[in-house]
C-alpha atoms as one frame of an Amber mdcrd trajectory, in Angstrom:
protein
   0.000   0.000   0.000   1.112   3.509  -0.638   1.558   6.034   2.132  -1.556
   7.969   1.121  -3.629   4.765   1.182  -2.310   3.951   4.655  -3.066   7.456
   5.936  -6.575   7.257   4.490  -7.176   3.840   6.059  -5.939   4.996   9.463
  -8.099   8.112   9.179 -11.097   5.887   8.589 -10.260   3.935  11.745  -9.171
   0.828   9.862  -6.290  -1.409  10.807  -3.194  -1.443   8.647  -2.007  -4.564
  10.460  -4.492  -7.105   9.044  -3.059 -10.183  10.731  -3.038  -8.835  14.278
  -6.001  -9.574  16.465  -7.638  -6.802  18.398  -6.650  -6.858  22.045  -8.093
  -5.191  25.105  -6.879  -1.893  26.504  -4.961  -3.979  29.028  -2.281  -4.442
  26.378   0.962  -3.974  28.339   2.115  -1.309  25.904  -0.735   0.933  27.076
  -0.075   0.370  30.745   3.463   1.672  30.254   2.260   5.038  28.891   2.083
   8.049  31.165  -1.119  10.082  31.301   0.588  12.797  29.242   1.798  10.340
  26.595  -1.704   8.914  26.287  -3.129  12.430  26.031  -0.644  13.274  23.274
  -1.429  10.019  21.462  -5.143  10.811  21.541  -4.549  14.321  20.172  -2.126
  12.935  17.588  -4.864  10.558  16.412  -7.004  13.610  15.630  -4.443  14.748
  13.062  -2.716  17.495  15.033   0.858  18.484  14.172   3.522  18.656  16.873
   3.230  22.432  16.912  -0.558  22.301  17.365  -0.263  19.649  20.085   2.216
  21.916  21.879  -0.138  24.889  21.638  -3.147  22.857  22.780  -1.296  21.491
  25.825   0.640  24.717  26.470   4.007  22.963  26.304   7.001  23.426  24.026
   7.397  21.728  20.672  10.527  20.011  22.031   8.508  18.594  24.932   6.013
  17.136  22.454   8.890  15.568  20.522  10.307  14.138  23.765   6.962  12.568
  24.706   6.441  11.188  21.195   9.905   9.630  21.168   9.193   7.881  24.477
   5.725   6.860  23.318   7.084   5.311  20.104   9.533   3.196  22.102   6.891
   2.073  24.595   4.297   1.027  21.996   6.977  -0.334  19.657   6.326   1.826
  16.599   8.621   3.875  14.382   6.506   6.896  13.470   3.299   8.852  14.060
   1.307   6.949  11.435   2.028   3.661  13.172   1.293   5.253  16.562  -2.122
   6.436  15.361  -2.837   3.016  13.849  -1.916   1.436  17.194  -4.206   3.857
  19.024  -7.093   3.190  16.639  -6.643  -0.560  16.804  -6.024  -1.132  20.481
  -7.543   1.794  22.320 -10.121   3.800  20.426 -12.293   0.761  19.706 -12.358
  -0.256  23.370 -13.332   3.121  24.836
């Protein structure tokens, strides 16, 4: 799939990991996230840029980058698209 197709699918709430089963919010990767990281992940899933996340949370752009870097490690993803897909697959559907 092309990047645009993946972005569209994630935006529609679809999984881009077709062979993974949906798991409960108790996934250990979620339990390792801080409240702030989870808040940033939720805002990220709404399509906000780092700069807009920073403005919304009244923190610096570098602080957003710091939280995203930690979040990516904890949920085992490499970028924001994968992080949003993870959020949509494992969290959004359960809430």
